[in-house]
mmCIF file of C-alpha atoms in Angstrom:
data_model
loop_
_atom_site.group_PDB
_atom_site.id
_atom_site.type_symbol
_atom_site.label_atom_id
_atom_site.label_comp_id
_atom_site.label_asym_id
_atom_site.label_seq_id
_atom_site.Cartn_x
_atom_site.Cartn_y
_atom_site.Cartn_z
ATOM 1 C CA MET T 385 -66.628 26.397 141.303
ATOM 2 C CA ASN T 386 -64.429 28.165 144.221
ATOM 3 C CA LEU T 387 -61.353 29.466 144.276
ATOM 4 C CA ILE T 388 -60.248 28.434 148.515
ATOM 5 C CA ASP T 389 -56.520 29.304 149.778
ATOM 6 C CA PHE T 390 -56.868 27.805 153.344
ATOM 7 C CA LEU T 391 -53.928 29.334 155.505
ATOM 8 C CA HIS T 392 -52.023 27.364 158.429
ATOM 9 C CA PRO T 393 -48.585 28.683 159.176
ATOM 10 C CA ALA T 394 -47.778 26.816 162.045
ATOM 11 C CA ARG T 395 -47.684 23.634 160.439
ATOM 12 C CA ILE T 396 -46.345 20.823 158.264
ATOM 13 C CA TYR T 397 -48.754 18.030 156.314
ATOM 14 C CA THR T 398 -50.495 16.565 154.227
ATOM 15 C CA GLY T 399 -53.268 14.482 153.020
ATOM 16 C CA GLU T 400 -50.969 11.727 153.197
ATOM 17 C CA THR T 401 -50.109 12.984 156.563
ATOM 18 C CA LEU T 402 -53.419 12.235 157.774
ATOM 19 C CA ARG T 403 -53.110 8.396 156.245
ATOM 20 C CA THR T 404 -49.660 7.665 157.249
ATOM 21 C CA GLY T 405 -49.345 8.353 160.168
ATOM 22 C CA ALA T 406 -50.543 10.336 163.971
ATOM 23 C CA MET T 407 -52.072 13.489 163.377
ATOM 24 C CA GLY T 408 -54.108 16.136 165.692
ATOM 25 C CA GLY T 409 -57.682 17.094 165.175
ATOM 26 C CA THR T 410 -57.168 20.319 163.617
ATOM 27 C CA GLU T 411 -54.666 19.292 160.880
ATOM 28 C CA SER T 412 -56.783 16.219 160.134
ATOM 29 C CA SER T 413 -59.850 18.777 159.919
ATOM 30 C CA VAL T 414 -57.982 20.981 157.478
ATOM 31 C CA VAL T 415 -57.295 18.180 155.204
ATOM 32 C CA HIS T 416 -61.054 16.619 155.384
ATOM 33 C CA LEU T 417 -62.097 19.993 154.739
ATOM 34 C CA ALA T 418 -60.035 20.841 151.659
ATOM 35 C CA GLU T 419 -60.631 16.979 150.471
ATOM 36 C CA ALA T 420 -64.604 17.187 150.650
ATOM 37 C CA LEU T 421 -64.307 20.767 149.202
ATOM 38 C CA ALA T 422 -62.116 19.590 146.353
ATOM 39 C CA GLN T 423 -64.036 16.533 145.665
ATOM 40 C CA ARG T 424 -67.049 18.758 145.099
ATOM 41 C CA GLY T 425 -65.750 20.891 142.211
ATOM 42 C CA HIS T 426 -63.151 23.458 143.892
ATOM 43 C CA ASP T 427 -60.106 24.645 143.271
ATOM 44 C CA VAL T 428 -58.648 23.928 146.604
ATOM 45 C CA ARG T 429 -54.992 24.529 147.662
ATOM 46 C CA VAL T 430 -53.016 24.437 151.396
ATOM 47 C CA PHE T 431 -50.097 26.963 152.530
ATOM 48 C CA ASN T 432 -48.143 25.639 155.050
ATOM 49 C CA ARG T 433 -45.093 24.903 155.918
ATOM 50 C CA VAL T 434 -44.116 22.458 153.621
ATOM 51 C CA ALA T 435 -40.919 22.759 152.161
ATOM 52 C CA GLU T 436 -42.205 22.271 148.539
ATOM 53 C CA PRO T 437 -45.344 22.322 146.653
ATOM 54 C CA ARG T 438 -47.362 18.521 146.870
ATOM 55 C CA HIS T 439 -50.282 17.518 144.561
ATOM 56 C CA VAL T 440 -52.206 14.961 147.226
ATOM 57 C CA PHE T 441 -55.661 13.839 146.553
ATOM 58 C CA GLY T 442 -57.133 16.586 144.515
ATOM 59 C CA VAL T 443 -55.857 19.282 146.632
ATOM 60 C CA GLU T 444 -52.485 21.438 146.165
ATOM 61 C CA TYR T 445 -50.212 22.259 148.623
ATOM 62 C CA LEU T 446 -48.037 24.853 149.276
ATOM 63 C CA PRO T 447 -45.129 26.257 151.414
ATOM 64 C CA MET T 448 -46.495 29.604 153.757
ATOM 65 C CA ASP T 449 -43.720 31.951 152.406
ATOM 66 C CA ALA T 450 -45.662 31.744 149.244
ATOM 67 C CA ALA T 451 -48.959 32.956 150.391
ATOM 68 C CA GLY T 452 -48.243 36.446 149.769
ATOM 69 C CA ALA T 453 -47.748 36.035 146.205
ATOM 70 C CA GLN T 454 -49.785 33.128 145.239
ATOM 71 C CA THR T 455 -53.343 33.697 146.726
ATOM 72 C CA ARG T 456 -55.669 34.157 144.410
ATOM 73 C CA GLY T 457 -57.862 36.844 146.749
ATOM 74 C CA ASP T 458 -61.411 34.575 146.193
ATOM 75 C CA ILE T 459 -62.430 32.377 148.976
ATOM 76 C CA GLY T 460 -59.147 32.701 152.148
ATOM 77 C CA ILE T 461 -59.823 30.620 155.049
ATOM 78 C CA SER T 462 -57.171 31.071 157.975
ATOM 79 C CA VAL T 463 -57.334 28.505 159.943
ATOM 80 C CA ALA T 464 -56.661 29.327 163.718
ATOM 81 C CA ALA T 465 -54.043 32.768 162.701
ATOM 82 C CA PRO T 466 -55.816 36.305 162.091
ATOM 83 C CA LYS T 467 -52.624 37.023 161.392
ATOM 84 C CA ALA T 468 -52.152 35.399 158.403
ATOM 85 C CA PHE T 469 -54.511 37.950 156.794
ATOM 86 C CA SER T 470 -51.180 40.202 156.771
ATOM 87 C CA THR T 471 -49.771 38.845 154.001
ATOM 88 C CA ALA T 472 -52.914 38.305 151.713
ATOM 89 C CA SER T 473 -56.052 39.481 150.700
ATOM 90 C CA PHE T 474 -59.019 37.969 149.845
ATOM 91 C CA ARG T 475 -62.366 39.109 148.650
ATOM 92 C CA VAL T 476 -64.143 36.858 151.182
ATOM 93 C CA PRO T 477 -62.143 35.872 154.267
ATOM 94 C CA ILE T 478 -62.866 33.934 156.832
ATOM 95 C CA LEU T 479 -60.736 32.540 159.971
ATOM 96 C CA TRP T 480 -61.929 28.670 161.131
ATOM 97 C CA LEU T 481 -61.331 28.854 164.876
ATOM 98 C CA HIS T 482 -60.638 26.070 166.531
ATOM 99 C CA ASN T 483 -59.356 26.850 170.077
ATOM 100 C CA PRO T 484 -60.812 28.971 172.571
ATOM 101 C CA LEU T 485 -59.825 32.825 171.231
ATOM 102 C CA LYS T 486 -58.452 34.938 174.640
ATOM 103 C CA GLY T 487 -58.942 38.178 173.617
ATOM 104 C CA PHE T 488 -56.044 40.130 175.519
ATOM 105 C CA ARG T 489 -53.801 37.736 173.812
ATOM 106 C CA GLN T 490 -54.400 38.477 170.425
ATOM 107 C CA LEU T 491 -53.738 42.152 171.407
ATOM 108 C CA ARG T 492 -50.533 41.603 173.000
ATOM 109 C CA GLN T 493 -49.386 39.052 169.424
ATOM 110 C CA GLY T 494 -51.372 42.195 167.465
ATOM 111 C CA SER T 495 -53.768 40.145 166.448
ATOM 112 C CA VAL T 496 -56.467 42.399 166.541
ATOM 113 C CA LEU T 497 -54.794 45.236 163.811
ATOM 114 C CA SER T 498 -54.806 42.605 161.290
ATOM 115 C CA MET T 499 -58.806 41.829 161.902
ATOM 116 C CA LEU T 500 -59.383 45.385 161.836
ATOM 117 C CA LYS T 501 -57.702 45.373 158.301
ATOM 118 C CA SER T 502 -59.707 42.659 156.664
ATOM 119 C CA ARG T 503 -62.584 41.967 158.781
ATOM 120 C CA PRO T 504 -62.645 38.377 158.306
ATOM 121 C CA HIS T 505 -66.108 36.068 159.075
ATOM 122 C CA ILE T 506 -65.339 33.857 161.622
ATOM 123 C CA VAL T 507 -66.159 30.490 161.889
ATOM 124 C CA LEU T 508 -66.853 28.272 165.228
ATOM 125 C CA LEU T 509 -67.249 24.899 166.027
ATOM 126 C CA GLY T 510 -70.654 25.055 168.741
ATOM 127 C CA GLU T 511 -71.952 26.942 170.927
ATOM 128 C CA TYR T 512 -69.727 26.410 174.047
ATOM 129 C CA HIS T 513 -66.837 27.545 171.709
ATOM 130 C CA ALA T 514 -69.257 30.852 170.741
ATOM 131 C CA ARG T 515 -69.128 31.995 174.152
ATOM 132 C CA HIS T 516 -65.367 31.965 174.833
ATOM 133 C CA VAL T 517 -64.391 33.823 171.888
ATOM 134 C CA PRO T 518 -64.612 37.612 172.754
ATOM 135 C CA ARG T 519 -67.774 40.141 170.844
ATOM 136 C CA TRP T 520 -65.497 42.353 170.705
ATOM 137 C CA LEU T 521 -63.027 41.110 168.255
ATOM 138 C CA PRO T 522 -63.198 42.446 164.673
ATOM 139 C CA SER T 523 -65.387 40.743 161.955
ATOM 140 C CA SER T 524 -68.175 40.782 159.253
ATOM 141 C CA GLY T 525 -70.145 38.071 161.608
ATOM 142 C CA ARG T 526 -70.226 34.752 163.292
ATOM 143 C CA SER T 527 -71.078 31.357 162.397
ATOM 144 C CA ILE T 528 -70.755 27.796 163.627
ATOM 145 C CA ILE T 529 -70.416 24.668 161.628
ATOM 146 C CA HIS T 530 -69.531 21.591 163.239
ATOM 147 C CA HIS T 531 -66.705 19.196 162.549
ATOM 148 C CA GLY T 532 -67.316 16.441 160.156
ATOM 149 C CA ILE T 533 -66.406 12.889 161.391
ATOM 150 C CA ALA T 534 -64.333 11.016 158.260
ATOM 151 C CA GLY T 535 -66.759 8.537 156.426
ATOM 152 C CA ALA T 536 -64.283 5.945 157.971
ATOM 153 C CA PHE T 537 -65.075 5.932 161.705
ATOM 154 C CA HIS T 538 -69.547 5.800 160.672
ATOM 155 C CA ARG T 539 -70.114 2.375 161.411
ATOM 156 C CA GLU T 540 -72.993 0.905 159.211
ATOM 157 C CA GLN T 541 -74.337 -2.350 161.100
ATOM 158 C CA SER T 542 -74.898 -2.696 164.931
ATOM 159 C CA ALA T 543 -72.395 -5.180 166.650
ATOM 160 C CA ALA T 544 -74.411 -8.518 167.120
ATOM 161 C CA VAL T 545 -72.920 -9.014 170.516
ATOM 162 C CA ALA T 546 -71.128 -7.137 173.178
ATOM 163 C CA PRO T 547 -67.408 -6.331 173.125
ATOM 164 C CA GLN T 548 -65.388 -7.297 175.868
ATOM 165 C CA PRO T 549 -65.335 -4.758 178.680
ATOM 166 C CA ARG T 550 -62.708 -2.727 177.250
ATOM 167 C CA ALA T 551 -62.056 1.196 177.645
ATOM 168 C CA ILE T 552 -60.048 3.617 175.627
ATOM 169 C CA PHE T 553 -59.183 6.884 175.361
ATOM 170 C CA THR T 554 -57.773 8.789 172.302
ATOM 171 C CA SER T 555 -57.788 12.069 173.097
ATOM 172 C CA GLN T 556 -54.837 14.697 173.942
ATOM 173 C CA PRO T 557 -53.731 13.632 177.607
ATOM 174 C CA TYR T 558 -53.398 17.017 179.353
ATOM 175 C CA ARG T 559 -57.547 16.341 179.001
ATOM 176 C CA GLY T 560 -57.943 14.359 182.079
ATOM 177 C CA LEU T 561 -55.573 11.234 181.400
ATOM 178 C CA ASP T 562 -53.101 11.404 184.381
ATOM 179 C CA TRP T 563 -57.516 11.770 186.263
ATOM 180 C CA LEU T 564 -58.339 8.840 184.273
ATOM 181 C CA LEU T 565 -55.612 6.944 185.752
ATOM 182 C CA GLY T 566 -56.357 7.311 189.123
ATOM 183 C CA LEU T 567 -59.697 6.608 188.942
ATOM 184 C CA TRP T 568 -59.262 3.713 186.803
ATOM 185 C CA PRO T 569 -58.483 0.605 189.519
ATOM 186 C CA GLU T 570 -62.136 1.703 191.613
ATOM 187 C CA VAL T 571 -63.814 1.040 187.554
ATOM 188 C CA ARG T 572 -61.310 -2.426 187.584
ATOM 189 C CA ALA T 573 -62.680 -3.341 191.063
ATOM 190 C CA ARG T 574 -66.035 -3.597 189.614
ATOM 191 C CA VAL T 575 -65.226 -4.882 186.453
ATOM 192 C CA SER T 576 -62.478 -7.371 186.557
ATOM 193 C CA ASP T 577 -61.347 -8.330 183.501
ATOM 194 C CA ALA T 578 -61.527 -4.755 182.316
ATOM 195 C CA ARG T 579 -58.821 -3.370 180.143
ATOM 196 C CA PHE T 580 -58.081 0.031 179.441
ATOM 197 C CA ASP T 581 -56.294 1.253 176.379
ATOM 198 C CA VAL T 582 -54.542 4.771 176.064
ATOM 199 C CA PHE T 583 -54.202 6.408 172.593
ATOM 200 C CA ALA T 584 -52.299 9.388 172.211
ATOM 201 C CA PRO T 585 -52.376 11.993 169.068
ATOM 202 C CA LYS T 586 -48.490 13.051 168.659
ATOM 203 C CA ALA T 587 -45.529 10.650 169.345
ATOM 204 C CA HIS T 588 -44.546 12.655 171.760
ATOM 205 C CA GLN T 589 -47.276 12.320 173.675
ATOM 206 C CA ALA T 590 -47.212 8.600 173.182
ATOM 207 C CA ASN T 591 -43.484 8.652 174.834
ATOM 208 C CA ALA T 592 -44.899 10.416 177.667
ATOM 209 C CA ASN T 593 -47.857 8.168 177.936
ATOM 210 C CA ALA T 594 -45.188 5.786 177.988
ATOM 211 C CA ALA T 595 -43.081 6.589 181.218
ATOM 212 C CA LYS T 596 -46.125 6.555 183.090
ATOM 213 C CA ALA T 597 -46.530 4.113 185.699
ATOM 214 C CA ALA T 598 -49.423 1.162 184.478
ATOM 215 C CA PRO T 599 -51.967 0.394 187.303
ATOM 216 C CA ASP T 600 -53.427 -2.864 186.655
ATOM 217 C CA GLY T 601 -55.436 -3.561 183.178
ATOM 218 C CA VAL T 602 -53.647 -0.383 181.476
ATOM 219 C CA LEU T 603 -52.226 -0.666 178.248
ATOM 220 C CA PHE T 604 -50.070 2.831 176.471
ATOM 221 C CA ARG T 605 -50.621 1.844 173.210
ATOM 222 C CA GLY T 606 -48.653 4.593 171.908
ATOM 223 C CA SER T 607 -49.446 7.084 168.382
ATOM 224 C CA ILE T 608 -51.355 5.121 165.183
ATOM 225 C CA ALA T 609 -52.785 6.059 161.801
ATOM 226 C CA ARG T 610 -56.414 7.185 161.488
ATOM 227 C CA ASP T 611 -57.350 3.757 159.482
ATOM 228 C CA ALA T 612 -55.651 1.747 162.492
ATOM 229 C CA LEU T 613 -57.740 4.099 165.151
ATOM 230 C CA VAL T 614 -60.601 2.842 162.889
ATOM 231 C CA ARG T 615 -60.285 -0.181 164.014
ATOM 232 C CA GLU T 616 -59.609 0.275 167.287
ATOM 233 C CA LEU T 617 -62.679 1.788 167.792
ATOM 234 C CA GLU T 618 -64.593 -1.169 166.556
ATOM 235 C CA ASN T 619 -63.576 -3.089 169.326
ATOM 236 C CA ALA T 620 -63.771 -0.919 172.027
ATOM 237 C CA ARG T 621 -66.791 -0.662 174.166
ATOM 238 C CA ILE T 622 -66.565 2.871 175.829
ATOM 239 C CA GLN T 623 -64.555 5.805 175.300
ATOM 240 C CA PHE T 624 -63.132 7.693 178.472
ATOM 241 C CA ILE T 625 -63.229 11.226 177.816
ATOM 242 C CA PRO T 626 -63.513 13.552 180.802
ATOM 243 C CA GLY T 627 -63.291 16.456 178.744
ATOM 244 C CA HIS T 628 -61.244 20.201 179.176
ATOM 245 C CA ARG T 629 -62.359 23.725 178.931
ATOM 246 C CA ASP T 630 -59.927 24.000 175.578
ATOM 247 C CA GLU T 631 -62.238 21.152 174.455
ATOM 248 C CA THR T 632 -64.268 23.194 171.396
ATOM 249 C CA TYR T 633 -65.467 20.529 169.583
ATOM 250 C CA CYS T 634 -64.107 17.074 170.598
ATOM 251 C CA LEU T 635 -63.139 15.236 167.535
ATOM 252 C CA ALA T 636 -62.834 11.801 169.794
ATOM 253 C CA ALA T 637 -65.420 11.814 171.462
ATOM 254 C CA ALA T 638 -67.489 12.539 167.718
ATOM 255 C CA GLU T 639 -65.428 9.256 165.745
ATOM 256 C CA ALA T 640 -66.480 6.862 168.860
ATOM 257 C CA ILE T 641 -69.894 7.866 168.587
ATOM 258 C CA ALA T 642 -70.022 7.845 164.928
ATOM 259 C CA SER T 643 -68.137 4.377 165.665
ATOM 260 C CA GLY T 644 -70.829 3.131 167.621
ATOM 261 C CA VAL T 645 -68.757 2.810 171.698
ATOM 262 C CA PRO T 646 -70.756 5.225 174.213
ATOM 263 C CA VAL T 647 -68.615 7.959 176.126
ATOM 264 C CA VAL T 648 -68.106 8.914 179.621
ATOM 265 C CA THR T 649 -67.935 12.300 180.057
ATOM 266 C CA LEU T 650 -67.777 15.201 183.025
ATOM 267 C CA GLY T 651 -69.050 17.485 180.295
ATOM 268 C CA ALA T 652 -65.939 19.759 180.076
ATOM 269 C CA GLY T 653 -65.492 22.362 177.935
ATOM 270 C CA SER T 654 -68.227 21.383 174.576
ATOM 271 C CA LEU T 655 -68.271 17.971 175.820
ATOM 272 C CA SER T 656 -72.076 18.198 177.334
ATOM 273 C CA GLU T 657 -72.694 19.581 173.136
ATOM 274 C CA ARG T 658 -71.290 16.019 171.942
ATOM 275 C CA VAL T 659 -72.898 13.708 174.121
ATOM 276 C CA ARG T 660 -76.305 13.190 174.444
ATOM 277 C CA ASP T 661 -76.502 12.622 178.720
ATOM 278 C CA GLY T 662 -78.251 8.728 179.660
ATOM 279 C CA GLU T 663 -78.600 8.067 175.150
ATOM 280 C CA THR T 664 -75.369 8.442 173.657
ATOM 281 C CA GLY T 665 -73.005 7.790 176.613
ATOM 282 C CA PHE T 666 -73.145 9.298 180.236
ATOM 283 C CA VAL T 667 -72.482 13.269 181.387
ATOM 284 C CA VAL T 668 -71.531 12.842 184.728
ATOM 285 C CA LYS T 669 -71.456 14.813 187.829
ATOM 286 C CA GLY T 670 -68.134 13.927 189.760
ATOM 287 C CA ARG T 671 -65.400 10.503 190.159
ATOM 288 C CA ASP T 672 -68.034 8.336 192.325
ATOM 289 C CA GLU T 673 -70.186 8.531 189.192
ATOM 290 C CA PHE T 674 -67.686 8.833 186.869
ATOM 291 C CA VAL T 675 -66.665 5.012 188.292
ATOM 292 C CA ALA T 676 -70.591 3.725 188.410
ATOM 293 C CA ARG T 677 -71.660 4.515 185.124
ATOM 294 C CA SER T 678 -68.190 3.301 183.907
ATOM 295 C CA ALA T 679 -68.334 -0.067 185.379
ATOM 296 C CA ALA T 680 -71.990 -0.227 184.239
ATOM 297 C CA LEU T 681 -71.466 0.205 180.654
ATOM 298 C CA LEU T 682 -68.098 -2.135 180.675
ATOM 299 C CA SER T 683 -70.473 -4.963 182.272
ATOM 300 C CA ASP T 684 -73.931 -4.667 181.428
ATOM 301 C CA ASP T 685 -74.745 -5.905 177.468
ATOM 302 C CA ALA T 686 -78.311 -4.658 177.197
ATOM 303 C CA LEU T 687 -77.376 -1.081 178.561
ATOM 304 C CA TRP T 688 -73.910 -1.126 176.070
ATOM 305 C CA ALA T 689 -76.241 -2.574 172.903
ATOM 306 C CA ARG T 690 -79.005 0.338 173.638
ATOM 307 C CA MET T 691 -76.202 3.083 173.475
ATOM 308 C CA HIS T 692 -74.574 1.161 171.022
ATOM 309 C CA ARG T 693 -77.568 1.366 168.488
ATOM 310 C CA ALA T 694 -78.310 5.339 169.565
ATOM 311 C CA CYS T 695 -74.688 6.071 168.926
ATOM 312 C CA LEU T 696 -75.417 4.656 165.163
ATOM 313 C CA ALA T 697 -78.532 6.989 165.181
ATOM 314 C CA ASP T 698 -77.071 10.113 165.965
ATOM 315 C CA SER T 699 -77.876 12.807 163.279
ATOM 316 C CA ALA T 700 -75.368 15.155 164.733
ATOM 317 C CA ILE T 701 -72.721 13.379 163.418
ATOM 318 C CA ALA T 702 -72.142 13.956 160.043
ATOM 319 C CA THR T 703 -69.616 13.359 157.401
ATOM 320 C CA TRP T 704 -67.243 15.806 156.168
ATOM 321 C CA ASP T 705 -69.369 15.962 152.695
ATOM 322 C CA ALA T 706 -72.089 16.928 154.759
ATOM 323 C CA ARG T 707 -69.722 19.454 156.316
ATOM 324 C CA ALA T 708 -68.595 20.537 153.085
ATOM 325 C CA ILE T 709 -72.434 21.492 151.441
ATOM 326 C CA GLU T 710 -72.790 23.962 154.432
ATOM 327 C CA TRP T 711 -69.218 25.563 153.736
ATOM 328 C CA GLU T 712 -70.629 26.338 150.138
ATOM 329 C CA ALA T 713 -73.643 27.585 151.371
ATOM 330 C CA LEU T 714 -71.534 30.023 153.805
ATOM 331 C CA PHE T 715 -69.427 31.098 150.493
ATOM 332 C CA GLU T 716 -72.598 31.785 148.623
ATOM 333 C CA ARG T 717 -74.025 34.044 151.512
ATOM 334 C CA LEU T 718 -70.922 35.824 151.954
ATOM 335 C CA SER T 719 -69.866 36.278 148.133
ATOM 336 C CA THR T 720 -73.525 37.585 147.394
ATOM 337 C CA ARG T 721 -72.840 40.176 150.779
ATOM 338 C CA ARG T 722 -69.573 41.267 149.339
ATOM 339 C CA SER T 723 -70.494 41.825 145.609
#
């Protein structure tokens, strides 16, 4: 058993948040990994901005203000916050990054000094992510461990018939939503009964979406809990995700693929790593091809069925328990190295 402390100073959440409300990808990933490690016998605590200690689904959540006095000094995982190591010392410090990291910003914020002192091992989400984290940042090494996908998203049986022509968008609105709304009328001109449902990870994003003008066939559905999102994906035909330079993994795309929903994307950011072109979706080169491929998937049942089955068979989309095993191997390797 390992004593594992997560440090995530910028957010407030517990495992209950995951089950009762909408949640961002970083927060949900921390909860899923923490719970997966706890289920595998580790003693796991998460320090964030909760007001008081809570024990939820096998994980203890504690106020970040208490981290300096209450961390155990064994394995510490700082979530995208290098300076968190300034207040706590660990035998195995790990910096788990979720976004691109700009070196000049870390210098300005004083994070590099903390990294020089702690020399954390950096965990990244993929090759694209690795290329966008400066090599000169102080560390004891780097590893790539992909995100897991919650078991509820992993559809076990393929659909007997293709769903209605309904596209879905579940990513951050700033990652291409306005561009999609602009081309949607062209898609609908080719598939007249097509519908486009737009969701947002957070409530304020949903409110901003609702204030937009909705083209014909577009419904702004707000922000929903993850169990409701599972049901929405079960009945979706395709997922639209253009991609963005900040997209270092894209849980929205991986969740769709695990659910058997092909993705149409421009491949920006990490999307070309998530989607296998021509198999689990299409990685297109521009607006015209995006419209054409989307219309094809919305109207061609045989094409959709082939991609649907390929999505369900994609071995790169793993559960959080499988990812926890990879993290355990990292803990063992780093612990051996530092002993």
